[in-house]
Amino acid sequence: MSGALKLSLATFVKNELARGQPELDVEKDSLVDSGVIDSVGIMKLVSFIEKELHVKIGDEDLLPENFETLSDIVKLVESKRA
Amino acid sequence: MDFSLTEDQQVFRTQIIDFARKRLNAGVIERDEAAAFDRDGWQACAEMGLLGLPVPEVYGGLGLDVTSSMLAMEALGYGAHDQGLPFAINTQLWTCEVPILTFGTEAQKAHYLPRLVTGEIVGGHASSEPNAGSDVFSMATRAEKLDDDTWKLSGTKTFVSNGPIADVLIVFAKTSQARGFGAGITAFLIEPKTTAGVTVSPPIHKMGLRSSPMGELALDEVLVQDSQRLGKVGAGQAVFSSEMEWERSCLFACHLGAMERQLEKCIEHAKDRKQFGQTIGSFQAVSHRIANMKLRIEVARPLLYKVAWLKDRGERAVMEAAIAKLYVSEAYVQSSLDAVAIFGGYGFCTEYEVERMLRDSVGSVLYSGTSDIQRNLIARFLGL
Ligand SMILES: Cc1cc2nc3c(=O)[nH]c(=O)nc-3n(C[C@H](O)[C@H](O)[C@H](O)COP(=O)(O)OP(=O)(O)OC[C@H]3O[C@@H](n4cnc5c(N)ncnc54)[C@H](O)[C@@H]3O)c2cc1C
């Protein structure tokens, strides 16, 4: 379950948010520090999670620590599914 | 999507229009000239429930859904000739009350919301700075944590709507040097009238919305209790984005209402005014201008209602709100220019109230993010 979730999030981040940054390792690098998750990137990602993965992310969860790395995002989505 | 109004919505709409016509429209030209805020009108709007549209009844509000709140704003924009007052109301609703409602602790909600709703206190938000406008998250205002209980804020905010009359402002400040999303920004509730180190400038002179006071806010080593932090540390950007989604839809519904009234005024004038032995409405140049004004209103309405519909379903509407904001604001400016053209020289004269609408409309392509910023956002959502 977590593997599929991670893959779908990684694909979205790579194709939609990190275009033009081929050197970025979306599985390991900080998505916040690299600027992949910025003020618009976060809204795109959350819209994707809510629409495509059917998981509601509250405004109060939109904190940098929940989006620092791919694992943090997976953890957040899983905690909301639980 | 079904955009037909319920009976309750229709009744409320009519009530607001009647109320605005009776209570808000005297002395508009004088208030505009004097840049005077209509405090009596503000109080009357509070009594009408307009300052608490989406606020739950437990805090004294009407507890309306987004669609009903938006319709109420559209009705207010239609009925009220003084667009400064609705602007001040929208500022308080979407950039102060809703964030407190969404991110506030129970104590913060209980402390502020009932008094904001009754009109006893005035609220707003301060994010823009002299050197951080469109790039607002590059702000220089700093909040330093002194101990578990206390923060020290220093910096300057500008363009603060309601600032000169505000009792509580949501102030955004950097709490860390972090970059990227969040950029280490945190929101604080600050009471400018009673907090040491806070100075609010007199109202800034401006071309439109002159009855809505706007000021600069200077924070000189202001000590703020941690209990005044709104949302978590680092949640400032989330607070800001949530505010913008509301403001980019509901505030602009007010402008839609104003455009509807403007259209009616232009039709009346075009039917009445004669040149070359005919009413000017019989000239295609004039009637086409009016047709375009109508077209803009008809396109704007579903764009706005779609945002409300999405939000009422609990869905995000970031791009949709940007599209609606962009379209309505640019349509509002264009229709206001058209209205001046249709009125000819009279449109240039204060008495006809057409020029004021043009001046009022210009700010709409700037606040809540300029048109360029909306286009940037839409393009990013489209993968560009
Ligand atoms: C009536 C009014 C009320 C306001 N109320 C408030 C309030 O209550 N609280 C508050 O905090 N702020 C408020 N503001 C401020 C408002 O949010 C800013 O004016 C707005 O964000 C633009 O910032 P700026 O004025 O510094 O312009 P700048 O950011 O300096 O922009 C100047 C020009 O450059 C363009 N530009 C900038 N960056 C880009 C880019 N990346 N791509 C393309 N073009 C770009 C802009 O579109 C604009 O045309 C208000 C403004 C007005 C006019």
XYZ file of C-alpha atoms and ligand atoms in Angstrom:
519
model
C 0.000 0.000 0.000
C 2.693 2.415 1.113
C 4.834 1.453 -1.909
C 2.060 2.292 -4.349
C 1.329 5.514 -2.526
C 4.993 6.490 -2.543
C 5.257 5.751 -6.255
C 2.226 7.788 -7.172
C 3.395 10.744 -5.069
C 6.950 10.494 -6.438
C 5.638 10.440 -10.013
C 3.492 13.501 -9.392
C 6.318 15.413 -7.723
C 8.768 14.480 -10.488
C 6.448 15.220 -13.414
C 4.456 18.139 -12.107
C 6.530 19.956 -9.536
C 10.186 19.188 -10.171
C 10.314 19.624 -13.929
C 13.537 21.283 -14.943
C 15.359 19.821 -11.945
C 16.581 16.475 -13.362
C 19.361 16.278 -10.775
C 16.863 16.261 -7.904
C 16.415 12.942 -6.094
C 12.766 13.205 -5.102
C 13.082 10.203 -2.805
C 15.905 11.681 -0.754
C 16.331 15.440 -1.200
C 14.489 18.083 0.770
C 11.549 19.172 -1.380
C 11.165 22.366 0.613
C 14.808 23.473 0.450
C 14.986 22.672 -3.255
C 11.996 24.958 -3.848
C 9.927 22.129 -5.359
C 7.366 22.623 -2.620
C 6.768 26.365 -2.620
C 3.581 28.356 -2.065
C 2.029 27.153 -5.337
C 3.671 23.723 -5.371
C 2.118 22.852 -2.039
C -1.368 23.735 -3.281
C -0.882 21.674 -6.447
C 0.315 18.710 -4.441
C -2.494 18.927 -1.907
C -5.082 19.269 -4.689
C -3.614 16.119 -6.267
C -3.731 14.201 -2.972
C -7.325 15.251 -2.338
C -8.642 14.715 -5.865
C -6.693 11.695 -7.024
C -5.936 9.892 -3.773
C -9.216 10.903 -2.091
C -7.508 11.909 1.136
C -8.516 15.179 2.784
C -5.645 17.323 4.043
C -6.723 20.022 6.488
C -5.357 23.565 6.247
C -3.817 23.067 9.686
C -1.660 20.257 8.222
C -0.058 22.529 5.635
C 3.159 22.810 7.591
C 6.662 22.584 6.118
C 7.537 19.623 8.337
C 4.769 17.553 6.706
C 6.193 18.169 3.221
C 9.948 18.264 3.785
C 10.629 14.914 2.072
C 8.662 12.340 0.130
C 8.569 10.114 3.232
C 7.028 12.955 5.257
C 4.296 13.338 2.650
C 3.649 9.591 2.594
C 3.469 9.617 6.389
C 0.977 12.503 6.352
C -1.258 10.833 3.772
C -1.157 7.532 5.640
C -2.007 9.223 8.930
C -5.034 10.815 7.279
C -6.133 7.502 5.798
C -5.861 5.730 9.113
C -23.561 22.273 -10.539
C -26.936 23.796 -9.819
C -26.762 27.530 -9.339
C -30.441 28.159 -8.685
C -31.034 30.029 -5.441
C -32.973 28.549 -2.544
C -35.927 30.497 -1.203
C -33.907 31.512 1.874
C -31.101 32.787 -0.308
C -33.517 34.801 -2.446
C -35.177 36.353 0.590
C -31.840 37.230 2.196
C -30.630 38.725 -1.085
C -33.679 40.989 -1.319
C -33.365 41.972 2.335
C -29.719 42.958 1.905
C -30.423 45.025 -1.217
C -33.306 46.858 0.511
C -31.193 47.363 3.618
C -28.228 48.725 1.661
C -30.384 51.135 -0.318
C -32.061 52.467 2.816
C -29.130 52.563 5.225
C -25.856 52.824 3.320
C -26.297 55.172 0.396
C -26.685 58.636 1.917
C -23.611 60.874 1.775
C -21.522 58.550 -0.393
C -19.938 61.309 -2.492
C -19.039 63.324 0.624
C -17.509 60.269 2.330
C -15.470 59.537 -0.779
C -14.189 63.127 -0.893
C -13.380 63.180 2.813
C -12.038 59.599 2.804
C -14.372 58.980 5.748
C -15.213 55.533 7.054
C -18.941 54.917 7.608
C -18.926 53.628 11.183
C -22.725 53.864 11.456
C -23.063 51.852 8.276
C -20.596 49.327 9.664
C -22.733 48.942 12.780
C -25.895 48.638 10.705
C -24.239 45.895 8.621
C -23.325 44.087 11.836
C -26.952 44.242 12.961
C -27.944 42.831 9.573
C -25.637 39.866 10.236
C -23.221 40.784 7.441
C -20.151 40.803 9.687
C -20.741 37.204 10.692
C -21.947 35.485 7.531
C -19.862 32.273 7.730
C -19.237 32.425 11.486
C -21.074 29.720 13.452
C -24.031 30.804 15.551
C -22.198 29.851 18.739
C -19.941 32.886 18.144
C -22.864 35.107 17.167
C -22.657 34.628 13.393
C -25.186 33.388 10.857
C -23.331 30.138 10.157
C -23.949 30.362 6.403
C -22.329 28.142 3.803
C -19.899 29.627 1.270
C -22.503 29.972 -1.502
C -24.930 31.874 0.731
C -22.116 34.084 2.050
C -21.050 34.844 -1.505
C -24.617 35.663 -2.570
C -24.925 37.994 0.392
C -21.771 39.797 -0.720
C -23.044 40.036 -4.279
C -26.262 41.593 -2.944
C -24.298 44.033 -0.779
C -22.148 45.065 -3.756
C -25.314 45.616 -5.772
C -27.182 47.602 -3.140
C -24.377 49.649 -1.570
C -23.078 52.571 -3.616
C -20.191 53.152 -1.194
C -17.881 50.303 -2.206
C -15.390 51.212 0.524
C -17.651 49.892 3.259
C -18.179 46.438 1.699
C -14.429 46.323 1.058
C -13.749 46.924 4.759
C -16.324 44.263 5.667
C -14.771 41.751 3.271
C -11.332 42.496 4.682
C -12.523 41.648 8.165
C -14.501 38.577 7.128
C -11.980 36.745 4.960
C -8.640 37.935 6.303
C -9.442 38.023 9.998
C -12.588 36.148 11.041
C -12.236 33.112 8.776
C -8.557 32.532 9.646
C -9.385 32.788 13.355
C -12.195 30.335 12.767
C -9.973 27.973 10.778
C -6.705 28.178 12.702
C -7.580 29.719 16.063
C -7.643 28.029 19.439
C -10.976 27.823 21.202
C -9.877 30.693 23.465
C -8.962 32.887 20.476
C -12.284 32.181 18.773
C -14.270 32.933 21.928
C -12.261 36.094 22.581
C -12.413 37.687 19.136
C -15.219 36.302 16.999
C -18.290 37.460 18.950
C -16.988 41.045 19.097
C -15.951 41.061 15.440
C -19.398 39.836 14.461
C -21.231 42.509 16.476
C -19.042 45.223 14.963
C -17.644 46.163 18.369
C -14.103 45.563 17.154
C -12.568 45.817 13.678
C -10.121 43.344 12.167
C -7.804 42.941 9.202
C -4.501 41.411 8.200
C -0.994 42.685 7.588
C 1.207 40.708 5.241
C 2.470 43.178 2.588
C 5.599 45.177 3.304
C 7.323 48.065 1.555
C 9.727 45.591 -0.093
C 7.536 42.469 -0.152
C 4.330 42.772 -2.146
C 3.790 40.097 -4.808
C 6.763 38.267 -3.294
C 5.120 38.518 0.094
C 6.951 35.584 1.648
C 10.230 37.422 1.291
C 8.979 39.598 4.140
C 11.484 41.220 6.488
C 9.323 41.351 9.624
C 10.884 39.052 12.210
C 9.441 37.292 15.237
C 12.042 36.106 17.660
C 11.142 33.687 20.425
C 12.359 35.068 23.740
C 11.046 32.281 25.979
C 8.227 29.691 25.983
C 5.697 32.413 26.407
C 6.950 35.449 24.535
C 7.792 36.561 20.992
C 9.391 39.829 19.928
C 8.217 41.246 16.601
C 9.926 43.962 14.572
C 9.215 45.214 11.069
C 6.982 47.354 8.909
C 3.766 46.381 7.153
C 2.016 48.457 4.549
C -1.295 48.654 2.649
C -3.095 47.335 5.730
C -6.809 47.665 4.983
C -8.774 48.626 8.112
C -5.346 49.243 9.732
C -6.057 52.764 11.022
C -9.263 51.620 12.735
C -8.319 48.043 13.584
C -8.566 46.524 17.044
C -7.015 43.225 15.957
C -4.760 42.390 13.026
C -3.330 39.119 11.847
C 0.335 39.950 11.383
C 2.661 37.661 9.459
C 6.306 37.440 10.502
C 9.332 35.245 9.842
C 10.052 32.921 12.711
C 12.989 31.166 11.054
C 15.362 31.688 8.171
C 13.862 28.709 6.315
C 13.396 28.997 2.561
C 10.848 27.402 0.255
C 7.348 26.451 1.324
C 6.383 28.003 4.611
C 9.514 30.127 4.492
C 9.390 30.029 8.279
C 6.389 32.340 8.491
C 4.013 32.433 11.440
C 0.828 34.427 12.022
C 0.131 36.437 15.194
C -2.946 38.215 16.499
C -1.925 41.728 17.458
C -4.082 44.436 18.997
C -2.579 47.634 17.568
C -4.462 50.097 19.768
C -3.278 48.627 23.057
C 0.046 46.936 22.344
C 3.272 48.746 23.210
C 5.631 49.274 20.263
C 2.898 49.217 17.594
C 2.322 52.376 15.563
C -0.345 52.721 12.918
C -0.046 55.499 10.363
C -2.899 57.833 9.479
C -4.893 56.589 6.467
C -2.900 56.459 3.225
C -4.460 58.634 0.494
C -5.614 56.541 -2.438
C -7.484 56.825 -5.738
C -10.426 54.575 -4.919
C -12.169 52.769 -2.080
C -11.450 55.979 -0.232
C -13.963 55.341 2.551
C -12.056 52.181 3.469
C -9.076 53.264 5.574
C -5.700 51.700 4.793
C -2.501 52.301 6.748
C 1.047 51.344 7.541
C 1.917 49.351 10.640
C 5.268 49.740 12.384
C 6.313 47.071 14.881
C 9.166 48.113 17.140
C 10.253 45.230 19.380
C 6.649 44.361 20.093
C 6.253 41.712 22.795
C 3.550 39.199 21.966
C 2.372 36.322 24.134
C 2.569 32.871 22.601
C -1.187 32.581 23.215
C -1.548 35.246 20.476
C 0.078 33.005 17.866
C -2.498 31.993 15.235
C -1.917 28.425 14.089
C 1.274 26.488 14.513
C 4.767 27.915 14.197
C 5.522 27.893 10.453
C 1.837 27.751 9.480
C 1.782 31.362 8.256
C 1.734 30.450 4.611
C -1.157 28.044 5.153
C -3.096 30.790 6.937
C -2.358 33.208 4.102
C -3.310 30.774 1.317
C -6.553 29.863 3.041
C -7.438 33.563 3.399
C -6.716 34.225 -0.252
C -8.979 31.417 -1.468
C -11.891 32.987 0.436
C -11.067 36.572 -0.478
C -10.486 35.861 -4.157
C -14.029 34.587 -4.400
C -16.300 36.287 -1.859
C -14.839 39.806 -2.075
C -15.067 39.654 -5.842
C -18.738 38.661 -5.619
C -19.233 42.143 -4.195
C -17.665 43.561 -7.355
C -19.984 41.414 -9.458
C -22.951 42.992 -7.649
C -21.513 46.444 -8.328
C -21.116 45.590 -12.031
C -24.774 44.563 -12.211
C -25.866 47.932 -10.805
C -23.458 49.705 -13.153
C -24.988 47.871 -16.124
C -28.516 48.918 -15.128
C -27.386 52.520 -14.784
C -25.797 52.424 -18.247
C -28.878 50.896 -19.858
C -31.070 53.559 -18.281
C -28.750 56.320 -19.507
C -28.485 54.830 -22.995
C -32.285 54.750 -23.263
C -32.682 58.248 -21.949
C -29.873 60.312 -23.460
C -30.501 61.615 -26.964
C -27.947 62.796 -29.533
C -28.458 63.294 -33.271
C -32.192 62.981 -32.593
C -31.939 59.424 -31.265
C -31.280 57.712 -27.967
C -27.581 56.869 -27.737
C -28.525 53.218 -27.092
C -29.625 53.025 -30.716
C -26.013 53.555 -31.806
C -24.349 50.213 -32.161
C -21.121 51.516 -30.635
C -23.011 52.145 -27.400
C -25.265 49.096 -27.416
C -22.353 46.762 -28.141
C -20.444 48.247 -25.250
C -23.436 47.478 -23.044
C -23.731 43.979 -24.517
C -20.093 43.387 -23.575
C -20.766 44.574 -20.037
C -23.614 42.068 -19.781
C -21.414 39.328 -21.231
C -18.743 39.946 -18.587
C -21.305 39.672 -15.792
C -22.701 36.423 -17.173
C -19.211 34.917 -17.460
C -18.108 36.196 -14.056
C -21.055 34.787 -12.126
C -20.541 31.054 -12.785
C -16.789 31.434 -12.264
C -17.463 32.774 -8.771
C -20.295 30.389 -7.967
C -18.130 27.445 -8.984
C -15.590 28.397 -6.321
C -18.343 28.558 -3.694
C -19.761 25.250 -4.888
C -16.357 23.555 -4.621
C -15.678 25.018 -1.187
C -19.100 23.975 0.081
C -18.228 20.430 -1.000
C -15.069 20.658 1.099
C -12.873 20.796 -1.986
C -9.981 23.126 -2.620
C -10.452 25.804 -5.247
C -7.053 27.450 -5.491
C -6.849 27.710 -9.270
C -10.581 28.283 -9.633
C -10.430 31.182 -7.161
C -7.476 32.662 -9.062
C -9.387 32.378 -12.357
C -12.490 33.993 -10.860
C -10.476 36.786 -9.222
C -8.528 37.486 -12.390
C -11.591 37.552 -14.602
C -13.883 39.546 -12.324
C -11.277 42.204 -11.529
C -10.305 42.789 -15.149
C -13.963 42.727 -16.219
C -14.782 45.233 -13.462
C -12.120 47.688 -14.661
C -13.111 47.304 -18.320
C -16.832 47.704 -17.608
C -16.105 50.734 -15.443
C -14.193 52.318 -18.336
C -17.085 51.455 -20.648
C -19.537 53.054 -18.223
C -17.558 56.319 -18.288
C -17.523 56.195 -22.088
C -21.301 55.621 -22.202
C -21.941 58.554 -19.884
C -19.609 60.797 -21.887
C -18.581 63.982 -20.087
C -21.107 63.246 -17.338
C -19.222 60.044 -16.640
C -16.222 62.181 -15.781
C -18.209 64.218 -13.249
C -18.418 63.170 -9.610
C -22.181 63.693 -9.377
C -23.007 60.769 -11.663
C -21.054 58.295 -9.516
C -19.632 56.562 -12.582
C -16.110 57.899 -12.212
C -15.974 56.760 -8.571
C -16.718 53.201 -9.616
C -13.847 53.336 -12.093
C -11.509 54.577 -9.359
C -12.821 51.907 -6.983
C -12.413 49.154 -9.558
C -8.698 49.693 -10.234
C -7.572 48.321 -6.870
C -9.222 44.998 -7.671
C -6.513 44.051 -10.176
C -3.927 44.664 -7.429
C -5.163 43.402 -4.060
C -5.454 39.689 -3.259
C -2.547 39.256 -5.691
C -2.162 41.200 -8.937
C -3.471 39.922 -12.277
C 0.081 38.861 -13.186
C 0.320 36.791 -10.027
C -3.038 35.104 -10.754
C -1.834 34.252 -14.272
C 1.408 32.877 -12.828
C -0.582 30.708 -10.445
C -2.933 29.415 -13.135
C 0.015 28.660 -15.423
C 1.769 26.743 -12.652
C -1.366 24.670 -12.087
C -1.356 23.906 -15.808
C 2.149 22.500 -15.470
C 3.981 25.457 -17.010
C -6.699 48.682 -2.065
C -5.650 47.751 -1.564
C -5.844 47.078 -0.370
C -4.851 46.240 0.121
N -5.047 45.632 1.336
C -4.057 44.897 1.879
C -4.194 44.353 3.197
O -5.225 44.500 3.852
N -3.146 43.678 3.713
C -2.001 43.469 3.033
O -1.108 42.825 3.559
N -1.833 43.956 1.764
C -2.839 44.667 1.189
N -2.682 45.209 -0.080
C -1.425 45.011 -0.783
C -1.517 44.113 -1.996
O -1.640 42.773 -1.604
C -0.274 44.380 -2.862
O -0.416 45.675 -3.380
C -0.111 43.383 -3.984
O 0.174 42.105 -3.479
C 1.012 43.800 -4.959
O 2.181 44.105 -4.285
P 2.942 45.488 -4.588
O 1.920 46.558 -4.487
O 4.112 45.576 -3.684
O 3.384 45.407 -6.082
P 4.691 44.663 -6.678
O 4.782 43.302 -6.108
O 5.847 45.564 -6.532
O 4.290 44.538 -8.194
C 4.508 45.587 -9.152
C 4.223 45.042 -10.541
O 5.108 43.949 -10.844
C 4.367 42.797 -11.197
N 5.032 41.594 -10.715
C 5.625 41.373 -9.518
N 6.084 40.129 -9.427
C 5.767 39.511 -10.590
C 5.969 38.203 -11.116
N 6.578 37.240 -10.413
N 5.490 37.929 -12.352
C 4.859 38.876 -13.077
N 4.652 40.134 -12.646
C 5.093 40.446 -11.416
C 3.011 42.985 -10.511
O 1.995 42.220 -11.128
C 2.802 44.490 -10.658
O 2.314 44.755 -11.940
C -3.667 46.040 -0.612
C -3.489 46.691 -1.836
C -4.452 47.547 -2.319
C -4.233 48.244 -3.626
